[in-house]
Coordinates of C-alpha atoms in Angstrom, one line a residue:
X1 CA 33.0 9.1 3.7
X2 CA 36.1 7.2 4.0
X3 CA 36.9 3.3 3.5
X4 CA 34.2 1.6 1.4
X5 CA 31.4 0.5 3.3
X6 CA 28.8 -1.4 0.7
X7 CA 29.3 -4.8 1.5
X8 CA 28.8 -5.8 -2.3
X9 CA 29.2 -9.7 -2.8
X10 CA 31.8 -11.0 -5.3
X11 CA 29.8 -13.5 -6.7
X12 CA 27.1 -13.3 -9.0
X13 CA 26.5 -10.1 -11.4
X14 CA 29.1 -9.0 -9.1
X15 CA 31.8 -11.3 -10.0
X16 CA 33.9 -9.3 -12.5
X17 CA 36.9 -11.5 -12.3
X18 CA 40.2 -12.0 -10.3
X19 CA 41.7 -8.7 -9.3
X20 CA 37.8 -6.8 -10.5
X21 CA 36.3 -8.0 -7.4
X22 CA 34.6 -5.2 -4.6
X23 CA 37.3 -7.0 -1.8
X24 CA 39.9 -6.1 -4.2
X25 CA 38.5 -2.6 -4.2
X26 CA 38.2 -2.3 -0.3
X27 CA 41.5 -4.1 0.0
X28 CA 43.3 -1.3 -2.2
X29 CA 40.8 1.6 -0.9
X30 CA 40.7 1.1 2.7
X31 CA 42.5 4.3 4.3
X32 CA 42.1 6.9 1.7
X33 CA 41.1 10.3 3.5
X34 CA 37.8 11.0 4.6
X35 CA 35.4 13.5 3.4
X36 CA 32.4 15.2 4.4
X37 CA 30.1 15.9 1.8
X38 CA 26.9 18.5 2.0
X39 CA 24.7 20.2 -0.2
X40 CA 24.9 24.1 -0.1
X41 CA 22.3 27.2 -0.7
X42 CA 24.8 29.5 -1.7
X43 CA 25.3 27.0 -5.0
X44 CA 28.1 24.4 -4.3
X45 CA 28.5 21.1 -3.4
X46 CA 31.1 21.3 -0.8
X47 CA 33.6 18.9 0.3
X48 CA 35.7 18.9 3.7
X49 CA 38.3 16.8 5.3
X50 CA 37.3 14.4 7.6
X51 CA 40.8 15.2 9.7
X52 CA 41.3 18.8 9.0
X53 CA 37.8 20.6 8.3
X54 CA 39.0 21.8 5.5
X55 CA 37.4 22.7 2.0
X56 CA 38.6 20.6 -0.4
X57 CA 35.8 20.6 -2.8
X58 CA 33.3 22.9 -4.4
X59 CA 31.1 22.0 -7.1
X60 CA 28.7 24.6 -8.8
X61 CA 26.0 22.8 -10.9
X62 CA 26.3 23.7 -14.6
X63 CA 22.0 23.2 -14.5
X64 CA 21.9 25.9 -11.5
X65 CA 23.4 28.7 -13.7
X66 CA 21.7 31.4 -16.2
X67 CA 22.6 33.9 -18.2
X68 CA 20.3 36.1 -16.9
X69 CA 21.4 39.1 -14.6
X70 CA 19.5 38.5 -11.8
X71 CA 19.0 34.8 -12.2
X72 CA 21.1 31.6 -11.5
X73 CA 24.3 32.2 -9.4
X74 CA 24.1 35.7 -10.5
X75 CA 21.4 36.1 -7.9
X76 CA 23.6 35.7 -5.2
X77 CA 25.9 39.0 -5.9
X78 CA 21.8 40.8 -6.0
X79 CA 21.9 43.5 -3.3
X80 CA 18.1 42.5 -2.6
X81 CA 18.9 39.0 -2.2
X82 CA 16.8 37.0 0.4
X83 CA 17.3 33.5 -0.2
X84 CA 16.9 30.8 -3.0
X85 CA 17.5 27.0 -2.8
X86 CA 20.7 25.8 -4.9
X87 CA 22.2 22.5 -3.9
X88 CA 19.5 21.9 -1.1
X89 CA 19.4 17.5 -1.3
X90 CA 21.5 16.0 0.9
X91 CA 24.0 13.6 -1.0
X92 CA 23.8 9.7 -1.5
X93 CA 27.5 7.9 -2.3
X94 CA 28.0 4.4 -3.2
X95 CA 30.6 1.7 -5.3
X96 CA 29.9 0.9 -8.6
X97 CA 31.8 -1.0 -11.4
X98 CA 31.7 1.7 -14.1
X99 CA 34.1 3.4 -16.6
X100 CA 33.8 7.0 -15.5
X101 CA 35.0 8.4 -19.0
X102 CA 33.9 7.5 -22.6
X103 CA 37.4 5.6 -23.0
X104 CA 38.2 4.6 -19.9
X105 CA 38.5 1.1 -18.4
X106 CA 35.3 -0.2 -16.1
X107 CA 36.4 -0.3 -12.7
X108 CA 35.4 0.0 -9.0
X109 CA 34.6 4.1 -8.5
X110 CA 33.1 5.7 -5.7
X111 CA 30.0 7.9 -7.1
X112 CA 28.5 10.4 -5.6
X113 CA 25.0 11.9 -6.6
X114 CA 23.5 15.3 -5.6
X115 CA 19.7 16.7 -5.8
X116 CA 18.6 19.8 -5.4
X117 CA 15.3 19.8 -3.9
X118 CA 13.6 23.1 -4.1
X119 CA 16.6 24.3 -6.0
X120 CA 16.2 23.3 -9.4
X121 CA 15.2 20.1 -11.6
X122 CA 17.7 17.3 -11.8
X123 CA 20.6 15.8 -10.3
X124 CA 24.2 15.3 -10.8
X125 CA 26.8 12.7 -10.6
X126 CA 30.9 12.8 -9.2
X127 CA 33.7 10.6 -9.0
X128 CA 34.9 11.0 -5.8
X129 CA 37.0 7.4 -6.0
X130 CA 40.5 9.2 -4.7
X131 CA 40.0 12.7 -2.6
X132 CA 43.6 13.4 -3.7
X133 CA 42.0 14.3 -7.2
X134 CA 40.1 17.3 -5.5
X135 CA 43.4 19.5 -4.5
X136 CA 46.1 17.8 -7.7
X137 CA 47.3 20.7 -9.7
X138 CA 47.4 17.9 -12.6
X139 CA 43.5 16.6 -12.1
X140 CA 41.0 18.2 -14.3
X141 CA 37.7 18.9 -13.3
X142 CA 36.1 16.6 -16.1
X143 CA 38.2 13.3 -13.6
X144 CA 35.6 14.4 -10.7
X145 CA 32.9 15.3 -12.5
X146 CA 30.8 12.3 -14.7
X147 CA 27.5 14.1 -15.6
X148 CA 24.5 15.9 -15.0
X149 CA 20.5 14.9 -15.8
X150 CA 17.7 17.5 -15.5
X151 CA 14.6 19.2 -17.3
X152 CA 16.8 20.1 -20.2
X153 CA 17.6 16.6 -21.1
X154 CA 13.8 15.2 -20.4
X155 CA 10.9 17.6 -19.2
X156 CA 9.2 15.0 -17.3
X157 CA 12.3 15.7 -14.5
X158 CA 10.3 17.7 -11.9
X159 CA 11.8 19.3 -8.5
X160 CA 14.4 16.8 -7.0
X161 CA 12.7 16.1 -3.9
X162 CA 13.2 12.6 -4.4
X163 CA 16.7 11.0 -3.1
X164 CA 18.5 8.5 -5.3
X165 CA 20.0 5.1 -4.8
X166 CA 22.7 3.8 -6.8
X167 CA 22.1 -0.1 -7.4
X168 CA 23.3 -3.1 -9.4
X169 CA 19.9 -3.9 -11.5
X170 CA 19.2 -7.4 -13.2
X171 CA 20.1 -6.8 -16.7
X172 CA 23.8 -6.1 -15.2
X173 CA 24.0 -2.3 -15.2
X174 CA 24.8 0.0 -12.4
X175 CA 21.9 3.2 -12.3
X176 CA 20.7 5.9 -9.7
X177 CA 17.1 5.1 -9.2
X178 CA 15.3 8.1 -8.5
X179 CA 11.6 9.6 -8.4
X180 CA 10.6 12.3 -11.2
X181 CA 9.8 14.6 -8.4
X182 CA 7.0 17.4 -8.5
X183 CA 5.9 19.9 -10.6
X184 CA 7.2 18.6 -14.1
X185 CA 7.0 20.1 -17.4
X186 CA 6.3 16.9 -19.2
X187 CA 3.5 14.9 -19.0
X188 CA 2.5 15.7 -15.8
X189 CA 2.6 11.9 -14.8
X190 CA 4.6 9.9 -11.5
X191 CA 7.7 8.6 -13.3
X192 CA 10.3 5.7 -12.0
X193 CA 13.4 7.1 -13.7
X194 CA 16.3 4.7 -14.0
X195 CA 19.7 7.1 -14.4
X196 CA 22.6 4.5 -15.8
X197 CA 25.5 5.5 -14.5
X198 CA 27.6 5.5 -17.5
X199 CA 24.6 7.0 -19.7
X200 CA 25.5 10.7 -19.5
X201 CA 29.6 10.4 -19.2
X202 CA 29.6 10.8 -23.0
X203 CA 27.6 14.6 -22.2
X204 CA 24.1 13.9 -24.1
X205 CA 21.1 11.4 -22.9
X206 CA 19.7 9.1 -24.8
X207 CA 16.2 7.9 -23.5
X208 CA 15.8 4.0 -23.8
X209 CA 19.7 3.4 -23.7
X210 CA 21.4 6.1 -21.3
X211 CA 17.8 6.2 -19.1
X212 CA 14.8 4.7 -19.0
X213 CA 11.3 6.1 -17.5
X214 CA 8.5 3.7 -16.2
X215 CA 5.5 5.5 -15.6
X216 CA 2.5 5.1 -13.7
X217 CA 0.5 7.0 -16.1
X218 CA -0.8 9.0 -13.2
X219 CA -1.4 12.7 -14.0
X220 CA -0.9 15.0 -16.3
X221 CA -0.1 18.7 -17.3
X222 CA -3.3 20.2 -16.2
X223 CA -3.0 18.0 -13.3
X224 CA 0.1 16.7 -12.6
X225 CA 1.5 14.2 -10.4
X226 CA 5.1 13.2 -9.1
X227 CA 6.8 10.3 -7.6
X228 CA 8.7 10.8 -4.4
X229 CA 11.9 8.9 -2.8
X230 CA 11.8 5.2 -4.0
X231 CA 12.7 1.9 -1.7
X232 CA 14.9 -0.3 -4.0
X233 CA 14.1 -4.0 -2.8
X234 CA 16.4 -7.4 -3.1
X235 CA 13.9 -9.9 -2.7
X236 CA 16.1 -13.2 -3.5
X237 CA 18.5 -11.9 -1.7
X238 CA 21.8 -11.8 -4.5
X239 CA 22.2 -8.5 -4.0
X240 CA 20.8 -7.0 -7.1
X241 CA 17.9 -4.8 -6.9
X242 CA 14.5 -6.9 -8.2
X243 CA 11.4 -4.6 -6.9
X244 CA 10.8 -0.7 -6.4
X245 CA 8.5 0.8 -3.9
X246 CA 7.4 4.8 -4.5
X247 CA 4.8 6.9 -3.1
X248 CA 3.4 9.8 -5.3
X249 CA 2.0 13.5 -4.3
X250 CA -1.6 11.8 -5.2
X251 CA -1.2 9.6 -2.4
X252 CA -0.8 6.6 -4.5
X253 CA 1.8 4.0 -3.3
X254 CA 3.5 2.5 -6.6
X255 CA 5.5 -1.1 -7.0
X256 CA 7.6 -1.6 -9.9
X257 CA 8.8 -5.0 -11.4
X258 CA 12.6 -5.1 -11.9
X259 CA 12.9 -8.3 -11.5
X260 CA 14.0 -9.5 -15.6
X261 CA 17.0 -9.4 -16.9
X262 CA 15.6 -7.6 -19.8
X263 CA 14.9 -3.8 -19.2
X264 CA 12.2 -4.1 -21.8
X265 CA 10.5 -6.1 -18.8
X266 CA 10.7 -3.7 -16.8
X267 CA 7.2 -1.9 -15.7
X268 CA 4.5 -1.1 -13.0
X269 CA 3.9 -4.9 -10.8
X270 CA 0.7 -5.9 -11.3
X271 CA -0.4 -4.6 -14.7
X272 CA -0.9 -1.1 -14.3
X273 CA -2.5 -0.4 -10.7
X274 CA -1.0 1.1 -7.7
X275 CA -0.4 -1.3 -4.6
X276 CA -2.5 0.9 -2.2
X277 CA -4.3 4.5 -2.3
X278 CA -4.5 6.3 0.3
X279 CA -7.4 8.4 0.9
X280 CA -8.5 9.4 4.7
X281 CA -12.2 9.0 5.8
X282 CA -12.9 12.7 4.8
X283 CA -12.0 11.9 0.9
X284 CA -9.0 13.8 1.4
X285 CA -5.9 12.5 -0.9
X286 CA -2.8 11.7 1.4
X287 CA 0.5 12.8 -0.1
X288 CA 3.0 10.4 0.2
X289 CA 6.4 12.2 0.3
X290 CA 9.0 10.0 2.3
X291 CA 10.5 7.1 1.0
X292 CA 8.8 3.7 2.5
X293 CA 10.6 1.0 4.3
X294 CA 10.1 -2.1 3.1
X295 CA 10.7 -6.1 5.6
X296 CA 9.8 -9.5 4.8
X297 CA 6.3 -10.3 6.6
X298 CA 7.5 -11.0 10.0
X299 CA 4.6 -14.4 10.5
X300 CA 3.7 -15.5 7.2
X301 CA 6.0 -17.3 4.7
X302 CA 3.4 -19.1 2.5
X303 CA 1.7 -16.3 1.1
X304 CA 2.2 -15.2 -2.8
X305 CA 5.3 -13.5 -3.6
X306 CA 6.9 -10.7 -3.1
X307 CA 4.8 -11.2 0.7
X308 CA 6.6 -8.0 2.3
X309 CA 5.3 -5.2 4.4
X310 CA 5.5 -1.7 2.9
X311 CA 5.5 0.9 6.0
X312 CA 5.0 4.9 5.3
X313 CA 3.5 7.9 6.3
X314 CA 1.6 10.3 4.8
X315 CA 1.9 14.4 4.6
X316 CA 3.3 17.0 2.9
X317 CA 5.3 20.1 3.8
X318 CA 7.4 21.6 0.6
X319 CA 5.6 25.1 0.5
X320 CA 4.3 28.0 3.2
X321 CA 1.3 26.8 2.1
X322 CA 1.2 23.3 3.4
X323 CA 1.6 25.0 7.0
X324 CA -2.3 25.9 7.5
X325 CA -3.3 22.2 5.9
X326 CA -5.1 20.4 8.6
X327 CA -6.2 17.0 6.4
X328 CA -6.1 14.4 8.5
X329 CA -2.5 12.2 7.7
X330 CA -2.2 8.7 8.6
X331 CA 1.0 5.9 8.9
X332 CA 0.7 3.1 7.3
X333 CA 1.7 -0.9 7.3
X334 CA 0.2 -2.4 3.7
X335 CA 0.6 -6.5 2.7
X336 CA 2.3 -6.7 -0.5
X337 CA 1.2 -10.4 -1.8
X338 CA 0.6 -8.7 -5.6
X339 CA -2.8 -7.6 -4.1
X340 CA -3.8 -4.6 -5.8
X341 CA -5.9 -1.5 -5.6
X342 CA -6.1 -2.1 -1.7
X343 CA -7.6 0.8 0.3
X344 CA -8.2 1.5 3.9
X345 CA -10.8 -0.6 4.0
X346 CA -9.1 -3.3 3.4
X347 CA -6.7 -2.6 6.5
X348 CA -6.5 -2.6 10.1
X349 CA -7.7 0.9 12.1
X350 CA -5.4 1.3 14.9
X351 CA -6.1 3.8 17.2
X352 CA -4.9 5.9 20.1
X353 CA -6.3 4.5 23.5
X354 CA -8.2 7.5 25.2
X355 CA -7.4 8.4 28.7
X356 CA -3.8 9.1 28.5
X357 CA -1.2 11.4 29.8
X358 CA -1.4 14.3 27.4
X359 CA 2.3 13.6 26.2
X360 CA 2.1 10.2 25.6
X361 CA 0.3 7.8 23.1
X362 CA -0.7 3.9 23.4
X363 CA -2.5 2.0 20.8
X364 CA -4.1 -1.5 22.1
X365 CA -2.8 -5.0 21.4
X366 CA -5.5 -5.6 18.6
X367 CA -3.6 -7.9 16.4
X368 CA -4.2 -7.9 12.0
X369 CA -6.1 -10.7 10.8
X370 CA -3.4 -11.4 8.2
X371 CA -5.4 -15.2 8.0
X372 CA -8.1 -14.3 7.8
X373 CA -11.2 -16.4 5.1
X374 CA -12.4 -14.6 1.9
X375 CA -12.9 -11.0 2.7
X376 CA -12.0 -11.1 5.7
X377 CA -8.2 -11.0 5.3
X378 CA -6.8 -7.9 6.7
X379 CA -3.9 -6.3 4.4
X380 CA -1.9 -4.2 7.5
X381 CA -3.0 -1.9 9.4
X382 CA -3.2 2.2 9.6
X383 CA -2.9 4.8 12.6
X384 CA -4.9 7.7 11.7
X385 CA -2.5 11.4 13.1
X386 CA -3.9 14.4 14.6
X387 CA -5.1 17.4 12.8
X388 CA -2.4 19.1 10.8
X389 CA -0.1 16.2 12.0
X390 CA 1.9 14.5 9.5
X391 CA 5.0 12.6 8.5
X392 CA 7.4 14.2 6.5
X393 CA 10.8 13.0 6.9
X394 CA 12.9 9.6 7.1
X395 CA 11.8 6.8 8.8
X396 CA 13.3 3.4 10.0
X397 CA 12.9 -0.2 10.8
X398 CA 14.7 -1.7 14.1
X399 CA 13.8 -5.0 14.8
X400 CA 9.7 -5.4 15.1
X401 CA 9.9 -1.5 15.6
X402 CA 9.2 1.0 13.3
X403 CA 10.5 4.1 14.4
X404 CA 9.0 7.5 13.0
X405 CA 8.7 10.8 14.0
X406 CA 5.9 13.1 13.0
X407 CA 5.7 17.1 12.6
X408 CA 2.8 19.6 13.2
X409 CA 4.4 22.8 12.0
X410 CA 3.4 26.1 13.4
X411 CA 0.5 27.6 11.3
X412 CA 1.4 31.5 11.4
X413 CA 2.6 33.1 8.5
X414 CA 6.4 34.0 9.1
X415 CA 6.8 31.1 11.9
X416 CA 9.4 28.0 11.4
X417 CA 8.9 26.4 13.9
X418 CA 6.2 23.8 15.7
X419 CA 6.1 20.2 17.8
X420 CA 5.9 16.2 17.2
X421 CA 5.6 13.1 18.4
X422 CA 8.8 10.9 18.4
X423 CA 6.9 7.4 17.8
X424 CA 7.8 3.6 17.7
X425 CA 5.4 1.3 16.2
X426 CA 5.2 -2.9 15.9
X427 CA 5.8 -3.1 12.2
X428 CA 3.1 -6.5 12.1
X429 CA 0.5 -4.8 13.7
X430 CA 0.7 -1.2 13.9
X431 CA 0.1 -1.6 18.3
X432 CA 2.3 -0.6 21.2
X433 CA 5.2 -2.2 22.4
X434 CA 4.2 -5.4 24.5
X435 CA 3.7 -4.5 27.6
X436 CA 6.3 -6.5 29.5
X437 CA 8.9 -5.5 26.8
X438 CA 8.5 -1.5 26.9
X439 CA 10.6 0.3 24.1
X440 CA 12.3 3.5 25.1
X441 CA 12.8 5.0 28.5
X442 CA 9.9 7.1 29.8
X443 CA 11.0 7.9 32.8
X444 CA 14.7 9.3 31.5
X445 CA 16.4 6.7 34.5
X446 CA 19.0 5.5 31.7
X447 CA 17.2 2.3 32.0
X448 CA 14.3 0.3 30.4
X449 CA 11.9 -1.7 32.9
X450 CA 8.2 -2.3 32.8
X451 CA 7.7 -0.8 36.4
X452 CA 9.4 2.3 35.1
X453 CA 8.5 2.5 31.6
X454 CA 4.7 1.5 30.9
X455 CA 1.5 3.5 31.7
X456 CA -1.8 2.1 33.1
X457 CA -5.1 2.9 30.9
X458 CA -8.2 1.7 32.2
X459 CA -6.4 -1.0 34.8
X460 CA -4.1 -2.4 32.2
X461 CA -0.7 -2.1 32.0
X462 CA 0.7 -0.4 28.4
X463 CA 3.9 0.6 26.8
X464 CA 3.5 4.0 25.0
X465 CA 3.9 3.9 21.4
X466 CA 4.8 7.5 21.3
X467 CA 5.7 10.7 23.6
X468 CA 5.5 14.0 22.5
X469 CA 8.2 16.2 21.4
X470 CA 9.3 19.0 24.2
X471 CA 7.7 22.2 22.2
X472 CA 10.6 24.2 23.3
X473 CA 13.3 22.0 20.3
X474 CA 10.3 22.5 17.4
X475 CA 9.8 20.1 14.7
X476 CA 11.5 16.9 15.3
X477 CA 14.0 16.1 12.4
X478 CA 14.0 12.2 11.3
X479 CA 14.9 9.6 14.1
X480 CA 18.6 8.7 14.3
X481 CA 19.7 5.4 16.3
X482 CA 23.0 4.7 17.3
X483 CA 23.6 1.4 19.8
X484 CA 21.0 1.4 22.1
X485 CA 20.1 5.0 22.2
X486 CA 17.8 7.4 19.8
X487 CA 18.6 11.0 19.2
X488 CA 15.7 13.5 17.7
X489 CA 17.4 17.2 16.4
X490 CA 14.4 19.3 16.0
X491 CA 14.4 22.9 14.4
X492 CA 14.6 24.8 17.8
X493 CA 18.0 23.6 18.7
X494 CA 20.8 25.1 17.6
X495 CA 23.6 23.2 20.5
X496 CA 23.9 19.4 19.7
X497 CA 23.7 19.1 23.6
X498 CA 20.3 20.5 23.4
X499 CA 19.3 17.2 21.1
X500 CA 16.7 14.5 22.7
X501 CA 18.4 11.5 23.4
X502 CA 16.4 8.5 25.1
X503 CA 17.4 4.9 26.1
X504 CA 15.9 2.3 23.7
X505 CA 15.7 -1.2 24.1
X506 CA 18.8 -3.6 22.8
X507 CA 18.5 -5.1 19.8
X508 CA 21.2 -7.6 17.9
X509 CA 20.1 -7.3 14.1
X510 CA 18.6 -5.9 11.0
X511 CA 15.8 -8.9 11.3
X512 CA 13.4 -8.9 8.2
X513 CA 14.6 -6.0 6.4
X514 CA 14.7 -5.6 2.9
X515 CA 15.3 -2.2 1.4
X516 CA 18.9 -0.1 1.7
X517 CA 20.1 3.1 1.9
X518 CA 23.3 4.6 1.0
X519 CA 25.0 3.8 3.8
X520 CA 23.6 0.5 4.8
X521 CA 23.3 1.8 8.5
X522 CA 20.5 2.2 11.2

């Protein structure tokens, strides 16, 4: 991280006067050094020069420490030691107009905000506005450091699976919105949990004016739920965030109102009712563990508001235990038009075309009925996976493309390893590519053509909507796209020459999208 990057307006709730505004910041910013930031399992957040490599940050998490002689850092020193998680969450950074001490001035800061995951319950904020802080013999640690939030300020704060974003919201304040996680000691209930920025600085949390917590009132103690990674939505397009989509552990895909400019306003859309569930055709519950992506319907503009497509898959895979679970997962395209309680019968089945090459996947042109009269409106579509297949990390939205990848880890007991399918779906109808306008290079010429790139099923020409993952590179991390071209990691490859990279077709824009992430990049 280097120059600011946000893009914030300067009008609006942004508009903090002559000399306050986010150009002024980038202006004034632009050329400070860079800095790589990454979470650590031996306790600290870490910090390196862009330009040297060099360590120029550690942070060890005040929550991640015990008293305890074989507990907390102290674990690490243990002769026995195997491993434990620490600061496992990859960081999210963004600008915000905030004071970042109880009697300081508000200004433009860069904040960062760290999760542990596995590692503990909470998260933690930084001011990492001027790098030169990190190494000044002058700088106290209390100028970097702004706060940290976890189970010992509110027991409904489960494991921090779920990754923030730092937004402006309506009533004017800058927050980290963040999913309660799993595995709480509170109520046991999925929890929207709206972190203000400046609500911890002072070093206690005060619930209702440092923090607020919507819940879905899903779960409880002896049964608990969670809420995983929220999409943070800008439906009027000012810049502010207005809507929240989450799923939860139960399957259960959330949408929260923040549209007032009263917080008091602030609650579950709809009255109280999930958007979707989603249940497969055994009864199984489908954990939804990813964050969803969230674009305008690409062919109707005259349906209710907020009229977007929510896209996600379902699966989980936190524990050993998840390894042997052979549900059947599913992804997901569901019609948000304040429709609630939908269920899979109320969307599209789209389904893998038999009579393919083992490694690759098409799905017919079999278009939603999004017009459909009466009952017969379809509300998106679904794909149902493979046995033990399921989709557990990032996903993202290129065009009419959703790209995903999906994982189906190796069952045995000590084994870390397993295949995919690296996948690219039409966000409108959950079908293949159109035939004549194939997606990603099949045949690895470095070029895109129909005669080269499409499969025939039953005397008709297709474009795959997915090839398999070579078994030899194991699980397929999240798809990365830079330019015109898509690189998959995966958890056998240890050289970054060994990563799959495959032509993809051009594309100009970011056409009908409406949720962010941190750094506002595909």
């Amino acid at each position: 991280m280097a120059d600011p990057s946000q893009n914030w307006p300067d009008i609006g709730k942004f508009d903090y006067g002559a000399g306050k505004r986010y150009s002024d910041f980038v202006e004034t910013t632009t050329g400070r050094d860079g800095v790589v930031y990454v979470g650590g399992n031996g306790g600290a957040l870490h910090g390196f020069s862009a330009e040297t490599g060099e360590e120029v940050l550690a942070y060890f998490p005040a929550q991640l420490a015990s008293a305890d002689l074989y507990s907390g850092y102290h674990y690490l020193t243990d002769p026995d030691y195997t491993h434990r998680y620490y600061v496992d969450g990859t960081p999210v950074a963004s600008d915000a107009y905030i004071k970042s001490s109880t009697g300081g001035a508000t200004s433009w800061r860069t904040v960062l905000i760290g999760t542990y995951r596995g590692g503990g319950r909470g998260l933690f904020a930084l001011d990492v506005t001027d790098p030169d802080d990190f190494t000044s013999t002058t700088a106290k640690a209390q100028n970097t450091v702004l706060w940290e939030f976890g189970d010992s300020d509110d027991p409904n704060i489960g494991y921090s699976f779920s990754k923030p974003t730092i937004v402006l919201l309506n009533n004017g304040e800058w927050a980290a919105i963040v999913g309660n996680g799993y595995e709480n000691s509170g109520s046991g209930e999925a929890e929207l949990v709206v972190l203000y920025l400046e609500g911890g600085i002072d070093g206690s949390w005060t619930e209702g004016t440092d923090y607020l917590r919507i819940t879905t009132g899903s779960g409880s103690s002896a049964d608990p739920n969670g809420l995983s990674t929220p999409a943070l939505v800008d439906l009027d397009g000012d810049g502010v965030a207005d809507r929240a989509y989450a799923g939860s552990i139960k399957g259960e895909l959330w949408a929260f109102d923040l549209s007032s400019d009263s917080a008091a306003d602030w609650k579950v859309a709809g009255g109280g009712d999930p958007l979707f569930t989603a249940v497969n055709d055994a009864g199984d519950s489908q954990p939804i563990t990813i964050q969803p992506e969230v674009i305008r319907h690409p062919s109707i503009s005259d349906a209710d508001e907020p009229n977007v497509l929510v896209l996600f898959g379902t699966g989980q895979y936190l524990v050993d235990s998840d390894k042997t679970n052979t549900d059947t997962q599913s992804f997901y395209g569901v019609w948000d038009q304040s429709q609630l309680n939908l269920g899979r019968a109320d969307l599209k089945e789209q389904v893998f075309l038999a009579g393919t090459d083992s490694d690759l996947r098409v799905i017919e042109d079999d278009a939603v009925d999004y017009a459909g009269a009466g009952g017969s409106v379809e509300y998106g579509w679904y794909i149902d996976l493979d046995a033990g297949e399921r989709v557990t990390s990032e996903i993202l939205v290129r065009g009419e493309m959703v790209y995903f990848n999906t994982q189906i880890p190796d069952d045995r007991p000590c084994a870390f390893g397993g295949t995919g399918w690296l996948m690219a779906v039409n966000t409108e109808h959950g079908t293949s590519p159109d035939s004549d306008a194939p997606e990603f290079d099949l045949n690895d010429d470095g070029e895109i053509t129909v005669a080269g790139d499409t499969v025939s099923v039953g005397g008709t020409d297709h474009a795959p909507v997915g090839e398999k993952f070579d078994a030899s590179n194991g699980l397929p991390a999240a798809p990365a796209v830079i330019g015109d071209k898509r690189y998959t990691a995966g958890t056998g490859i240890d050289d970054s020459s060994q990563m799959d990279v495959t032509v993809i077709a051009e594309f100009s824009g970011l056409a009908g999208r409406l949720s962010w992430d941190q750094l506002g990049l595909d």
